[in-house]
Coordinates of C-alpha atoms and ligand atoms in Angstrom, one line a residue:
M1 CA -11.4 -21.7 -11.4
N2 CA -8.5 -22.3 -13.6
I3 CA -5.1 -21.6 -12.0
K4 CA -4.0 -19.4 -14.9
Q5 CA -6.9 -17.0 -13.9
L6 CA -5.0 -16.4 -10.7
G7 CA -1.9 -15.4 -12.6
W8 CA 0.0 -18.7 -12.7
N9 CA 2.9 -19.0 -15.2
E10 CA 5.5 -21.4 -16.4
T11 CA 8.2 -20.2 -14.2
L12 CA 6.0 -20.6 -11.1
Q13 CA 5.1 -24.1 -12.3
E14 CA 8.8 -24.9 -12.5
S15 CA 9.5 -23.8 -8.9
F16 CA 6.4 -25.7 -7.7
K17 CA 7.3 -29.0 -9.3
T18 CA 9.0 -30.7 -6.5
Y19 CA 6.4 -29.6 -4.0
E20 CA 3.7 -30.9 -6.3
A21 CA 5.4 -34.2 -6.5
D22 CA 5.2 -34.3 -2.7
G23 CA 1.5 -33.7 -2.8
F24 CA 1.3 -30.0 -1.9
S25 CA -1.3 -27.5 -3.2
V26 CA -0.6 -24.0 -4.2
G27 CA -2.4 -20.8 -3.8
R28 CA -2.1 -16.9 -4.0
I29 CA -2.2 -14.5 -1.1
A30 CA -5.3 -12.2 -1.5
L31 CA -5.3 -10.5 1.9
E32 CA -3.2 -10.4 5.1
H33 CA -4.8 -10.4 8.5
K34 CA -2.7 -10.5 11.6
H35 CA -0.9 -13.8 11.2
M36 CA -3.7 -15.1 9.0
Y37 CA -3.9 -15.0 5.3
R38 CA -6.8 -15.2 2.9
V39 CA -5.6 -17.4 0.0
L40 CA -7.1 -18.0 -3.4
T41 CA -6.8 -21.6 -4.7
T42 CA -8.4 -23.4 -7.6
H43 CA -10.7 -24.8 -5.1
G44 CA -11.8 -21.5 -3.8
E45 CA -10.8 -19.3 -0.9
V46 CA -9.2 -20.6 2.3
L47 CA -7.8 -19.1 5.5
A48 CA -4.2 -20.0 6.1
E49 CA -1.4 -19.7 8.6
V50 CA 2.2 -20.4 8.2
S51 CA 3.6 -23.6 9.7
G52 CA 5.6 -23.5 12.9
K53 CA 8.7 -24.7 11.0
F54 CA 8.2 -21.8 8.5
R55 CA 7.8 -19.2 11.3
F56 CA 11.0 -20.5 13.0
E57 CA 13.0 -20.4 9.9
S58 CA 11.9 -17.0 8.8
L59 CA 14.4 -14.5 9.7
S60 CA 13.0 -11.4 8.5
R61 CA 9.5 -9.9 7.8
E62 CA 10.4 -10.0 4.1
S63 CA 10.4 -13.8 4.1
F64 CA 6.8 -14.0 5.3
P65 CA 4.1 -14.1 2.7
A66 CA 2.8 -10.9 1.2
V67 CA -0.3 -10.0 -0.9
G68 CA 0.4 -11.3 -4.4
D69 CA 2.7 -14.1 -3.2
W70 CA 2.3 -17.7 -4.4
V71 CA 2.4 -20.1 -1.5
V72 CA 2.8 -23.9 -1.0
L73 CA 0.0 -25.2 1.0
S74 CA -1.4 -28.2 2.7
L75 CA -5.1 -27.8 2.3
R76 CA -7.8 -28.9 4.7
E77 CA -10.6 -28.4 2.2
D78 CA -13.5 -29.4 4.5
E79 CA -12.5 -26.8 7.0
G80 CA -11.7 -24.1 4.4
K81 CA -8.3 -23.9 6.0
A82 CA -4.7 -24.4 5.0
T83 CA -1.1 -24.3 6.3
I84 CA 1.6 -22.4 4.4
H85 CA 4.9 -24.1 4.1
A86 CA 6.8 -22.0 1.7
V87 CA 6.6 -19.0 -0.6
L88 CA 7.5 -19.5 -4.2
P89 CA 10.2 -17.2 -5.6
R90 CA 8.7 -13.7 -6.4
Y91 CA 9.3 -12.5 -9.9
S92 CA 8.7 -8.9 -8.8
K93 CA 8.1 -7.2 -5.6
F94 CA 7.3 -3.7 -4.7
S95 CA 8.7 -2.9 -1.3
R96 CA 9.3 0.0 0.9
K97 CA 10.9 0.7 4.2
V98 CA 8.7 0.0 7.0
A99 CA 7.2 3.2 8.4
G100 CA 9.1 4.3 11.5
N101 CA 12.6 3.9 12.7
V102 CA 13.2 0.2 12.0
T103 CA 15.0 -0.4 8.8
E104 CA 13.0 -3.3 7.6
E105 CA 11.7 -4.2 4.2
Q106 CA 8.0 -4.4 3.8
I107 CA 6.6 -5.9 0.6
V108 CA 3.7 -3.9 -0.6
A109 CA 2.8 -6.4 -3.4
S110 CA 4.5 -9.1 -5.1
N111 CA 4.4 -10.9 -8.5
V112 CA 3.0 -7.9 -10.2
N113 CA 3.4 -7.4 -13.9
T114 CA 2.4 -3.7 -14.0
V115 CA 2.2 -1.1 -11.3
F116 CA -0.2 1.8 -11.8
L117 CA 1.3 4.9 -10.1
V118 CA -2.0 6.7 -9.4
N119 CA -2.0 10.4 -9.0
A120 CA -5.0 12.8 -9.0
L121 CA -5.2 15.8 -11.2
N122 CA -6.4 18.0 -8.5
N123 CA -4.6 20.1 -5.8
D124 CA -2.8 17.0 -4.6
F125 CA -1.0 16.6 -8.0
N126 CA 2.7 16.4 -7.4
V127 CA 5.4 15.7 -10.0
R128 CA 8.1 15.2 -7.3
R129 CA 6.0 12.5 -5.7
I130 CA 5.5 10.7 -9.0
E131 CA 9.3 10.8 -9.4
R132 CA 9.7 9.1 -6.1
Y133 CA 7.2 6.4 -6.8
L134 CA 8.8 5.8 -10.2
L135 CA 12.0 5.1 -8.5
M136 CA 10.5 2.5 -6.3
A137 CA 8.8 1.0 -9.4
W138 CA 12.0 0.5 -11.3
E139 CA 13.5 -1.3 -8.5
S140 CA 10.4 -3.7 -8.2
G141 CA 10.7 -5.6 -11.4
A142 CA 7.2 -4.5 -12.5
N143 CA 6.5 -2.1 -15.4
P144 CA 5.4 1.3 -14.2
V145 CA 2.4 3.0 -15.8
I146 CA 1.4 6.4 -14.7
V147 CA -2.3 7.0 -14.2
L148 CA -3.6 10.4 -13.7
T149 CA -7.1 10.3 -12.2
K150 CA -9.8 12.8 -11.7
A151 CA -9.3 14.3 -15.2
D152 CA -12.7 16.0 -14.8
L153 CA -11.3 18.2 -12.1
C154 CA -8.5 19.5 -14.3
Q155 CA -8.6 22.3 -16.9
N156 CA -5.1 21.6 -18.4
V157 CA -4.7 17.9 -18.6
E158 CA -2.3 18.0 -21.6
E159 CA 0.0 20.4 -19.7
K160 CA 0.1 18.1 -16.7
I161 CA 0.9 15.2 -18.9
S162 CA 3.9 17.1 -20.4
E163 CA 5.0 17.9 -16.9
V164 CA 5.0 14.3 -15.9
E165 CA 6.7 13.3 -19.1
T166 CA 9.8 15.3 -18.0
V167 CA 10.3 13.0 -15.1
A168 CA 9.1 9.7 -16.7
F169 CA 11.1 8.8 -19.7
G170 CA 9.3 6.3 -21.9
V171 CA 6.7 5.4 -19.1
P172 CA 3.1 5.2 -20.5
I173 CA 0.9 8.0 -19.0
H174 CA -2.8 7.8 -19.0
A175 CA -5.4 10.3 -17.9
C176 CA -8.7 9.2 -16.8
S177 CA -11.9 10.0 -15.0
V178 CA -14.1 7.5 -13.3
K179 CA -16.7 10.2 -12.8
E180 CA -17.1 10.9 -16.6
N181 CA -16.0 7.3 -17.5
T182 CA -13.2 8.5 -19.8
G183 CA -9.8 6.8 -20.3
I184 CA -10.7 3.6 -18.3
D185 CA -10.9 1.3 -21.3
Q186 CA -7.3 2.1 -22.2
L187 CA -6.2 0.6 -18.9
K188 CA -7.8 -2.7 -19.5
V189 CA -5.0 -4.0 -21.9
Y190 CA -2.7 -4.2 -18.9
F191 CA -4.8 -7.0 -17.5
D192 CA -4.8 -9.1 -20.7
D193 CA -3.7 -12.6 -20.4
H194 CA -4.5 -12.7 -16.6
K195 CA -1.8 -10.2 -15.8
T196 CA -1.5 -8.7 -12.2
V197 CA -1.7 -4.9 -11.8
A198 CA -1.0 -3.2 -8.4
L199 CA -2.3 0.3 -7.7
L200 CA -0.1 2.6 -5.8
G201 CA -0.4 6.2 -4.8
S202 CA -1.2 8.5 -2.0
S203 CA -4.5 8.4 0.0
G204 CA -7.3 10.0 -1.9
A205 CA -5.8 9.5 -5.3
G206 CA -8.8 7.4 -6.4
K207 CA -7.2 3.9 -6.3
S208 CA -10.2 2.2 -4.9
T209 CA -12.6 4.2 -7.1
L210 CA -10.6 3.0 -10.1
T211 CA -10.5 -0.6 -8.8
N212 CA -14.3 -0.6 -8.6
A213 CA -14.6 0.9 -12.1
L214 CA -12.3 -1.8 -13.4
L215 CA -14.1 -4.6 -11.3
G216 CA -17.5 -3.3 -12.4
E217 CA -18.8 -3.4 -8.8
E218 CA -18.6 -1.3 -5.8
K219 CA -16.4 -3.6 -3.9
Q220 CA -14.0 -1.2 -2.3
L221 CA -15.0 1.5 0.2
V222 CA -14.2 5.0 -1.2
Q223 CA -14.3 8.3 0.9
D224 CA -14.2 12.0 0.0
V225 CA -10.9 13.8 0.2
R226 CA -10.4 16.8 2.5
D227 CA -11.3 20.2 1.4
G228 CA -8.5 22.5 0.7
D229 CA -5.6 20.2 0.0
D230 CA -7.4 17.3 -1.4
R231 CA -5.6 14.8 0.7
G232 CA -7.2 11.5 1.4
R233 CA -8.5 9.9 4.6
H234 CA -6.7 6.6 4.5
T235 CA -9.8 4.8 3.7
T236 CA -8.3 1.5 2.5
T237 CA -6.5 -0.2 5.3
H238 CA -5.5 -3.5 3.7
R239 CA -3.7 -4.5 0.6
E240 CA -6.1 -6.8 -1.3
L241 CA -5.9 -8.9 -4.4
L242 CA -9.1 -9.0 -6.4
L243 CA -10.1 -10.9 -9.6
L244 CA -11.6 -9.0 -12.6
K245 CA -14.5 -10.8 -14.2
S246 CA -13.0 -10.1 -17.6
G247 CA -9.7 -11.6 -16.6
G248 CA -6.7 -10.2 -14.8
I249 CA -5.9 -9.5 -11.2
I250 CA -5.9 -6.2 -9.4
I251 CA -4.2 -5.3 -6.1
D252 CA -5.6 -2.2 -4.4
T253 CA -3.4 -0.8 -1.7
P254 CA -3.8 1.8 1.1
G255 CA -2.3 5.2 0.4
M256 CA 1.2 5.3 1.7
R257 CA 1.7 7.6 4.7
E258 CA 5.4 7.6 4.6
L259 CA 7.1 7.0 1.4
Q260 CA 10.6 5.9 2.0
L261 CA 12.9 4.2 -0.3
W262 CA 14.3 0.8 -0.2
E263 CA 17.9 0.3 -1.7
S264 CA 17.6 1.4 -5.2
D265 CA 20.9 2.6 -6.6
N266 CA 20.1 1.2 -10.0
A267 CA 16.7 2.7 -10.0
L268 CA 18.2 6.1 -9.1
S269 CA 20.3 6.2 -12.2
H270 CA 17.4 4.9 -14.4
S271 CA 15.1 7.6 -13.1
F272 CA 17.6 10.3 -13.3
Q273 CA 19.4 9.3 -16.4
D274 CA 19.4 12.9 -17.6
I275 CA 21.2 14.2 -14.6
E276 CA 23.7 11.4 -14.7
E277 CA 24.4 12.0 -18.3
L278 CA 24.9 15.7 -17.7
A279 CA 27.2 15.0 -14.9
E280 CA 29.5 13.2 -17.3
N281 CA 30.2 16.4 -19.0
C282 CA 31.4 18.2 -15.8
R283 CA 35.1 19.3 -16.2
F284 CA 36.1 17.5 -13.0
R285 CA 35.4 13.9 -12.5
D286 CA 34.6 14.4 -8.8
C287 CA 32.6 17.5 -9.4
S288 CA 30.2 18.2 -6.5
H289 CA 28.1 20.3 -8.7
K290 CA 28.3 23.2 -6.3
S291 CA 30.6 25.9 -7.5
E292 CA 33.3 24.1 -9.6
P293 CA 34.1 25.8 -13.0
G294 CA 32.8 23.9 -15.9
C295 CA 30.0 22.2 -14.1
A296 CA 27.5 20.9 -16.6
I297 CA 24.7 20.6 -14.0
Q298 CA 25.0 24.1 -12.8
S299 CA 25.2 25.5 -16.3
A300 CA 22.1 23.4 -17.4
I301 CA 20.2 24.8 -14.4
A302 CA 21.3 28.3 -15.4
L303 CA 20.2 27.7 -19.0
G304 CA 16.9 26.3 -17.8
T305 CA 17.4 22.9 -19.5
L306 CA 17.5 21.2 -16.1
D307 CA 14.9 22.1 -13.5
E308 CA 16.5 23.1 -10.3
N309 CA 13.8 21.2 -8.3
R310 CA 14.6 18.0 -10.2
Y311 CA 18.2 18.3 -9.4
Q312 CA 17.4 19.0 -5.7
S313 CA 15.2 15.9 -5.5
Y314 CA 18.0 13.8 -6.9
V315 CA 20.4 15.1 -4.3
K316 CA 17.8 14.5 -1.6
L317 CA 17.2 10.9 -2.7
Q318 CA 20.8 10.2 -2.9
K319 CA 21.3 11.2 0.7
E320 CA 18.3 9.2 1.7
L321 CA 19.7 6.1 0.0
A322 CA 23.1 6.6 1.6
Y323 CA 21.5 6.7 4.9
L324 CA 19.4 3.8 4.4
E325 CA 22.5 1.7 3.2
R326 CA 24.3 2.6 6.4
K327 CA 21.3 1.5 8.5
T328 CA 20.8 -1.8 6.5
D329 CA 24.4 -2.7 6.9
K330 CA 24.1 -2.4 10.7
K331 CA 20.9 -4.4 10.6
A332 CA 22.5 -7.2 8.5
Q333 CA 25.3 -7.6 11.0
I334 CA 22.7 -8.1 13.7
E335 CA 20.7 -10.5 11.7
E336 CA 23.7 -12.6 10.9
K337 CA 24.3 -12.8 14.6
N338 CA 20.8 -13.8 15.5
K339 CA 20.7 -16.4 12.6
W340 CA 23.7 -18.1 14.3
K341 CA 22.0 -17.9 17.7
K342 CA 19.0 -19.6 16.3
I343 CA 21.0 -22.3 14.6
T344 CA 23.0 -23.2 17.7
K345 CA 19.7 -23.2 19.7
S346 CA 18.1 -25.6 17.3
V347 CA 21.2 -27.8 17.3
K348 CA 21.1 -27.9 21.0
R349 CA 17.4 -28.7 21.0
K350 CA 18.0 -31.7 18.7
K351 CA 20.6 -33.1 20.9
Ligands
GTP401 N1 -14.2 14.0 -9.5 C1 -13.7 12.8 -9.4 N2 -13.5 12.3 -8.2 C2 -13.0 11.1 -8.1 C3 -12.6 10.3 -9.2 N3 -12.1 9.2 -8.8 C4 -12.1 9.2 -7.4 N4 -12.7 10.3 -7.0 C5 -12.9 10.7 -5.6 O1 -11.8 10.8 -4.8 C6 -12.0 10.4 -3.4 C7 -11.1 9.4 -2.9 O2 -11.2 8.1 -3.7 P1 -10.7 6.8 -3.2 O3 -10.9 5.8 -4.3 O4 -11.3 6.5 -1.8 O5 -9.1 7.0 -2.9 P2 -8.0 6.0 -2.6 O6 -6.8 6.3 -3.5 O7 -8.5 4.7 -2.6 O8 -7.6 6.5 -1.1 P3 -7.0 5.5 0.1 O9 -7.8 4.3 0.2 O10 -7.2 6.4 1.3 O11 -5.6 5.3 -0.2 C8 -13.5 9.9 -3.4 O12 -14.4 10.9 -3.0 C9 -13.8 9.6 -4.9 O13 -15.1 9.8 -5.2 C10 -12.8 11.0 -10.5 O14 -12.4 10.4 -11.5 N5 -13.4 12.2 -10.5
MG402 MG1 -8.6 3.1 -1.2
ZN403 ZN1 29.3 19.3 -11.8

């Protein structure tokens, strides 16, 4: 196996240089078990754990390896095991807020070139959801591509595509059906040159089915969606990085239960460019777009050039982000405190 086939590039080589000089190996995280990682190397697959030093120095979940990460290893080839000493800088990462009440970043996939935002063209089709996923994608550093699956179940594919276009400026949109084997080939270009593609979307959208179609084998388990609402059954439980025989890397992920945003102010204006531009035309600079005279947003809604629902989701997202920011600030303060506690402890220990 050639390292390029795992997605290696010059930037990574540059950051690995000093480690390499020290005799370390490098590998890419394919799967995360509890405190154990399956890592792909040019010598094959190994099971790895982070070193004690790494664990001690890692202050947040975000600094631990995630699927897609490149890690610095000391290999014990005969045992098929390795120890992880460092994570090479990520050139992209798709993260979300950890489900639940803790404000912590969870990396869904890293070092991804393109992210397929997978949505089914059945009763689960939801433009607002695509909007939210796009927002996360802009922030990730990976290029978003919208993949509309199950085209065979949809009578008006063109109509749906136009609907998606209204929320996805300049983002490629592809419709496909694994069942009828249509539209799959167009997706293969994104894997050219050993690029990494991550699949994201709600449960039942058909991510694993598409993964299998691209892999050319039934590697991932798939399950029927529920009758009625077409929601999935959370079949895939682990993020997993897999290699395509024809070259390229795919990361299949579990459908997200709770789609919460992670700081994305920039992404917000990128995704809602139309609204931000409109707002510049409001008569008052601090217009709240509620009942002020000369409000460009309200008049666009009245004219039907701006969809009321789209504006509402913009407002909702802004609130969510503001809330998250307040929570993160608090957490940052606590973390800073803990960091100093740890450092003083380790200084004491050395004495
Ligand atoms: N008709 C039709 N059904 C499809 C197509 N693609 C996937 N499905 C079906 O959709 C259901 C869910 O597919 P999965 O691939 O398991 O969905 P998933 O996105 O991986 O779901 P999670 O792992 O739960 O996140 C399965 O019954 C698939 O057979 C398609 O192109 N056409
Ligand atoms: Mg799946
Ligand atoms: Zn206004």
